[in-house]
PDB file of C-alpha atoms in Angstrom:
ATOM      1  CA  UNK I   1      84.345  75.132  80.790  1.00 58.00           C
ATOM      2  CA  UNK I   2      87.769  75.330  79.124  1.00 48.00           C
ATOM      3  CA  UNK I   3      88.179  78.869  80.460  1.00 56.00           C
ATOM      4  CA  UNK I   4      87.531  77.674  84.038  1.00 55.00           C
ATOM      5  CA  UNK I   5      89.985  74.802  83.631  1.00 44.00           C
ATOM      6  CA  UNK I   6      92.627  77.149  82.195  1.00 38.00           C
ATOM      7  CA  UNK I   7      92.138  79.706  84.979  1.00 46.00           C
ATOM      8  CA  UNK I   8      92.433  76.981  87.619  1.00 48.00           C
ATOM      9  CA  UNK I   9      95.520  75.555  85.950  1.00 40.00           C
ATOM     10  CA  UNK I  10      97.232  78.951  85.764  1.00 43.00           C
ATOM     11  CA  UNK I  11      96.344  79.718  89.364  1.00 58.00           C
ATOM     12  CA  UNK I  12      97.766  76.384  90.513  1.00 63.00           C
ATOM     13  CA  UNK I  13     101.014  76.997  88.603  1.00 58.00           C
ATOM     14  CA  UNK I  14     101.331  80.483  90.080  1.00 59.00           C
ATOM     15  CA  UNK I  15     100.811  79.103  93.591  1.00 60.00           C
ATOM     16  CA  UNK I  16     103.439  76.394  93.045  1.00 79.00           C
ATOM     17  CA  UNK I  17     105.875  79.005  91.710  1.00 74.00           C
ATOM     18  CA  UNK I  18     105.259  81.265  94.685  1.00 80.00           C
ATOM     19  CA  UNK I  19     105.745  78.399  97.117  1.00 89.00           C
ATOM     20  CA  UNK I  20     109.013  77.471  95.406  1.00 93.00           C
ATOM     21  CA  UNK I  21     110.331  81.046  95.715  1.00 91.00           C
ATOM     22  CA  UNK I  22     109.403  81.318  99.389  1.00 93.00           C
ATOM     23  CA  UNK I  23     110.928  77.879 100.102  1.00 95.00           C
ATOM     24  CA  UNK I  24     114.166  78.983  98.426  1.00 95.00           C
ATOM     25  CA  UNK I  25     114.243  82.129 100.587  1.00 95.00           C
ATOM     26  CA  UNK I  26     113.537  80.112 103.753  1.00 95.00           C
ATOM     27  CA  UNK I  27     116.287  77.674 102.751  1.00 95.00           C
ATOM     28  CA  UNK I  28     118.697  80.585 102.520  1.00 95.00           C
ATOM     29  CA  UNK I  29     117.677  81.740 105.978  1.00 96.00           C
ATOM     30  CA  UNK I  30     118.165  78.222 107.358  1.00 95.00           C
ATOM     31  CA  UNK I  31     121.762  78.313 106.171  1.00 94.00           C
ATOM     32  CA  UNK I  32     122.378  81.723 107.758  1.00 95.00           C
ATOM     33  CA  UNK I  33     123.972  82.192 111.165  1.00 96.00           C
ATOM     34  CA  UNK I  34     122.084  83.812 114.018  1.00 97.00           C
ATOM     35  CA  UNK I  35     124.189  87.010 113.998  1.00 96.00           C
ATOM     36  CA  UNK I  36     123.620  87.492 110.270  1.00 96.00           C
ATOM     37  CA  UNK I  37     119.908  86.897 110.817  1.00 97.00           C
ATOM     38  CA  UNK I  38     120.059  89.679 113.401  1.00 97.00           C
ATOM     39  CA  UNK I  39     121.397  91.992 110.695  1.00 96.00           C
ATOM     40  CA  UNK I  40     118.581  90.921 108.349  1.00 97.00           C
ATOM     41  CA  UNK I  41     115.950  91.494 111.077  1.00 97.00           C
ATOM     42  CA  UNK I  42     117.379  94.942 111.806  1.00 97.00           C
ATOM     43  CA  UNK I  43     117.572  95.865 108.131  1.00 96.00           C
ATOM     44  CA  UNK I  44     114.037  94.589 107.582  1.00 97.00           C
ATOM     45  CA  UNK I  45     112.757  96.858 110.361  1.00 97.00           C
ATOM     46  CA  UNK I  46     114.562  99.910 108.978  1.00 97.00           C
ATOM     47  CA  UNK I  47     113.417  99.205 105.414  1.00 96.00           C
ATOM     48  CA  UNK I  48     109.782  98.642 106.459  1.00 97.00           C
ATOM     49  CA  UNK I  49     109.605 101.837 108.503  1.00 97.00           C
ATOM     50  CA  UNK I  50     111.246 103.795 105.665  1.00 95.00           C
ATOM     51  CA  UNK I  51     108.803 102.358 103.112  1.00 95.00           C
ATOM     52  CA  UNK I  52     105.924 103.399 105.374  1.00 95.00           C
ATOM     53  CA  UNK I  53     107.366 106.897 105.936  1.00 95.00           C
ATOM     54  CA  UNK I  54     107.834 107.414 102.176  1.00 94.00           C
ATOM     55  CA  UNK I  55     104.388 106.089 101.234  1.00 93.00           C
ATOM     56  CA  UNK I  56     105.552 102.895  99.519  1.00 91.00           C
ATOM     57  CA  UNK I  57     103.465 100.953 102.053  1.00 93.00           C
ATOM     58  CA  UNK I  58     100.592 102.063 104.273  1.00 93.00           C
ATOM     59  CA  UNK I  59     101.653 102.655 107.867  1.00 91.00           C
ATOM     60  CA  UNK I  60     100.937  99.699 110.107  1.00 91.00           C
ATOM     61  CA  UNK I  61     100.212  97.309 107.225  1.00 91.00           C
ATOM     62  CA  UNK I  62     102.041  94.426 108.896  1.00 92.00           C
ATOM     63  CA  UNK I  63     100.362  95.007 112.249  1.00 91.00           C
ATOM     64  CA  UNK I  64      96.810  94.504 110.994  1.00 86.00           C
ATOM     65  CA  UNK I  65      94.776  91.354 111.286  1.00 83.00           C
ATOM     66  CA  UNK I  66      92.439  92.384 108.441  1.00 81.00           C
ATOM     67  CA  UNK I  67      94.276  92.987 105.178  1.00 81.00           C
ATOM     68  CA  UNK I  68      93.469  94.916 102.037  1.00 81.00           C
ATOM     69  CA  UNK I  69      92.004  93.070  99.024  1.00 82.00           C
ATOM     70  CA  UNK I  70      94.369  90.694  97.186  1.00 84.00           C
ATOM     71  CA  UNK I  71      94.800  93.061  94.239  1.00 87.00           C
ATOM     72  CA  UNK I  72      96.015  95.873  96.511  1.00 89.00           C
ATOM     73  CA  UNK I  73      98.374  93.509  98.326  1.00 87.00           C
ATOM     74  CA  UNK I  74      99.771  92.439  94.952  1.00 87.00           C
ATOM     75  CA  UNK I  75     100.466  96.071  94.035  1.00 91.00           C
ATOM     76  CA  UNK I  76     102.189  96.604  97.390  1.00 92.00           C
ATOM     77  CA  UNK I  77     104.302  93.514  96.827  1.00 92.00           C
ATOM     78  CA  UNK I  78     105.389  94.877  93.435  1.00 92.00           C
ATOM     79  CA  UNK I  79     106.402  98.141  95.132  1.00 94.00           C
ATOM     80  CA  UNK I  80     108.457  96.245  97.710  1.00 95.00           C
ATOM     81  CA  UNK I  81     110.112  94.180  94.960  1.00 95.00           C
ATOM     82  CA  UNK I  82     110.976  97.379  93.078  1.00 95.00           C
ATOM     83  CA  UNK I  83     112.534  98.827  96.235  1.00 94.00           C
ATOM     84  CA  UNK I  84     114.505  95.598  96.780  1.00 95.00           C
ATOM     85  CA  UNK I  85     115.863  95.748  93.217  1.00 95.00           C
ATOM     86  CA  UNK I  86     116.883  99.387  93.708  1.00 95.00           C
ATOM     87  CA  UNK I  87     118.645  98.528  96.962  1.00 94.00           C
ATOM     88  CA  UNK I  88     120.470  95.623  95.322  1.00 95.00           C
ATOM     89  CA  UNK I  89     121.457  97.866  92.414  1.00 96.00           C
ATOM     90  CA  UNK I  90     123.200 100.286  94.784  1.00 95.00           C
ATOM     91  CA  UNK I  91     124.863  97.349  96.539  1.00 95.00           C
ATOM     92  CA  UNK I  92     122.784  97.500  99.714  1.00 92.00           C
ATOM     93  CA  UNK I  93     122.282  93.733  99.751  1.00 93.00           C
ATOM     94  CA  UNK I  94     121.347  93.434 103.442  1.00 92.00           C
ATOM     95  CA  UNK I  95     118.649  96.086 102.961  1.00 94.00           C
ATOM     96  CA  UNK I  96     117.458  94.348  99.782  1.00 96.00           C
ATOM     97  CA  UNK I  97     117.156  91.099 101.737  1.00 96.00           C
ATOM     98  CA  UNK I  98     115.278  92.980 104.460  1.00 96.00           C
ATOM     99  CA  UNK I  99     112.841  94.256 101.840  1.00 97.00           C
ATOM    100  CA  UNK I 100     112.331  90.715 100.556  1.00 97.00           C
ATOM    101  CA  UNK I 101     111.349  89.649 104.077  1.00 98.00           C
ATOM    102  CA  UNK I 102     108.337  91.941 103.708  1.00 97.00           C
ATOM    103  CA  UNK I 103     107.653  90.934 100.123  1.00 96.00           C
ATOM    104  CA  UNK I 104     107.506  87.251 101.032  1.00 96.00           C
ATOM    105  CA  UNK I 105     105.561  88.020 104.219  1.00 96.00           C
ATOM    106  CA  UNK I 106     102.956  89.848 102.156  1.00 93.00           C
ATOM    107  CA  UNK I 107     102.811  86.974  99.676  1.00 93.00           C
ATOM    108  CA  UNK I 108     102.284  84.471 102.504  1.00 94.00           C
ATOM    109  CA  UNK I 109      99.556  86.608 104.033  1.00 92.00           C
ATOM    110  CA  UNK I 110      97.868  87.073 100.650  1.00 90.00           C
ATOM    111  CA  UNK I 111      97.886  83.336  99.831  1.00 90.00           C
ATOM    112  CA  UNK I 112      96.609  81.306 102.790  1.00 89.00           C
ATOM    113  CA  UNK I 113      98.206  78.157 101.336  1.00 92.00           C
ATOM    114  CA  UNK I 114     101.611  79.793 101.935  1.00 94.00           C
ATOM    115  CA  UNK I 115     101.041  80.774 105.566  1.00 94.00           C
ATOM    116  CA  UNK I 116     102.888  77.714 106.922  1.00 96.00           C
ATOM    117  CA  UNK I 117     105.933  78.796 104.879  1.00 96.00           C
ATOM    118  CA  UNK I 118     105.557  82.322 106.253  1.00 96.00           C
ATOM    119  CA  UNK I 119     105.541  80.970 109.798  1.00 97.00           C
ATOM    120  CA  UNK I 120     108.619  78.900 108.969  1.00 97.00           C
ATOM    121  CA  UNK I 121     110.337  81.996 107.540  1.00 97.00           C
ATOM    122  CA  UNK I 122     109.628  83.988 110.696  1.00 98.00           C
ATOM    123  CA  UNK I 123     110.792  81.061 112.829  1.00 97.00           C
ATOM    124  CA  UNK I 124     114.163  81.327 111.113  1.00 97.00           C
ATOM    125  CA  UNK I 125     114.241  85.128 111.388  1.00 98.00           C
ATOM    126  CA  UNK I 126     113.412  84.901 115.077  1.00 97.00           C
ATOM    127  CA  UNK I 127     116.764  83.147 115.628  1.00 97.00           C
ATOM    128  CA  UNK I 128     118.344  86.526 114.902  1.00 97.00           C
ATOM    129  CA  UNK I 129     116.285  88.481 117.423  1.00 97.00           C
ATOM    130  CA  UNK I 130     118.943  88.257 120.150  1.00 97.00           C
ATOM    131  CA  UNK I 131     121.425  89.973 117.792  1.00 97.00           C
ATOM    132  CA  UNK I 132     119.131  92.536 116.135  1.00 97.00           C
ATOM    133  CA  UNK I 133     119.636  95.373 118.626  1.00 96.00           C
ATOM    134  CA  UNK I 134     123.406  95.097 118.290  1.00 97.00           C
ATOM    135  CA  UNK I 135     123.054  95.178 114.499  1.00 96.00           C
ATOM    136  CA  UNK I 136     120.834  98.254 114.722  1.00 97.00           C
ATOM    137  CA  UNK I 137     123.326 100.056 116.987  1.00 97.00           C
ATOM    138  CA  UNK I 138     126.117  99.245 114.519  1.00 95.00           C
ATOM    139  CA  UNK I 139     123.935 100.520 111.675  1.00 94.00           C
ATOM    140  CA  UNK I 140     123.332 103.823 113.443  1.00 95.00           C
ATOM    141  CA  UNK I 141     127.064 104.194 114.072  1.00 95.00           C
ATOM    142  CA  UNK I 142     127.870 103.408 110.436  1.00 92.00           C
ATOM    143  CA  UNK I 143     125.227 105.866 109.180  1.00 90.00           C
ATOM    144  CA  UNK I 144     126.213 108.548 111.667  1.00 94.00           C
ATOM    145  CA  UNK I 145     122.596 109.180 112.652  1.00 94.00           C
ATOM    146  CA  UNK I 146     119.885 107.451 114.640  1.00 95.00           C
ATOM    147  CA  UNK I 147     117.132 105.423 113.017  1.00 95.00           C
ATOM    148  CA  UNK I 148     113.538 106.545 113.273  1.00 95.00           C
ATOM    149  CA  UNK I 149     112.235 105.797 116.788  1.00 95.00           C
ATOM    150  CA  UNK I 150     109.681 103.388 115.298  1.00 95.00           C
ATOM    151  CA  UNK I 151     112.527 101.106 114.207  1.00 96.00           C
ATOM    152  CA  UNK I 152     113.529 100.646 117.841  1.00 97.00           C
ATOM    153  CA  UNK I 153     109.914 100.249 118.964  1.00 95.00           C
ATOM    154  CA  UNK I 154     108.906  97.799 116.227  1.00 95.00           C
ATOM    155  CA  UNK I 155     111.938  95.727 115.211  1.00 96.00           C
ATOM    156  CA  UNK I 156     110.442  92.600 116.876  1.00 96.00           C
ATOM    157  CA  UNK I 157     107.273  92.870 114.772  1.00 95.00           C
ATOM    158  CA  UNK I 158     106.071  89.586 113.313  1.00 96.00           C
ATOM    159  CA  UNK I 159     103.002  90.019 111.090  1.00 96.00           C
ATOM    160  CA  UNK I 160      99.835  88.552 112.660  1.00 94.00           C
ATOM    161  CA  UNK I 161      99.184  85.190 111.083  1.00 92.00           C
ATOM    162  CA  UNK I 162     102.879  84.456 110.518  1.00 95.00           C
ATOM    163  CA  UNK I 163     103.859  83.850 114.142  1.00 93.00           C
ATOM    164  CA  UNK I 164     106.190  80.860 114.227  1.00 92.00           C
ATOM    165  CA  UNK I 165     104.995  77.719 115.963  1.00 80.00           C
ATOM    166  CA  UNK I 166     107.777  77.715 118.587  1.00 66.00           C
TER     167      UNK I 166
END
C-alpha cells in the first residue's frame, strides 16, 4: 500500500514538474516576436530532419498518430535534450531552442495531461509560420549550402495531437 502511494506521489510530482517546464517554455514563446518565432520554426525543422538523418530520432516520428511505448519516447527525449545541450555548448542557441521544440512536443505527446500545453506551444510557434521560409532562405545563405529537401517540404509540420485550437 505504501509503495503504491509513493509511486503515485512521485508520478504526480514528475507530472507537475514537466508541466512547469513546458509552461515556462510556452511563456518564453509568448514573449517572442513573430519574426523570431519564424527563425525558431525554421531551426526546429532543420534540427528535426538532421536528427532523423543521423539516427537520433526515427524518421517520421512526429508525423505518426500511433507512438512508440512511453519508455522509448523517454529515451528519444533524452537524446533530443543531449543534442540541445551540445548545440547550446557550441553557441547555436536558435538550433538548441529548435531542438527543445521537439523535446517538449515529445513530452506533451507522451503525457496526455500535457497535450493542452503542447497545443498552446504550437499555437505560439504557428505565429512564426509566415516568416519561416524567409528564415530558412537566410540560413541557407549563411551556411553556403541548401538544406535537405525534406526541410522545405516539412517545415510546417505540427505533430498530430498538438494542433493548436485556432
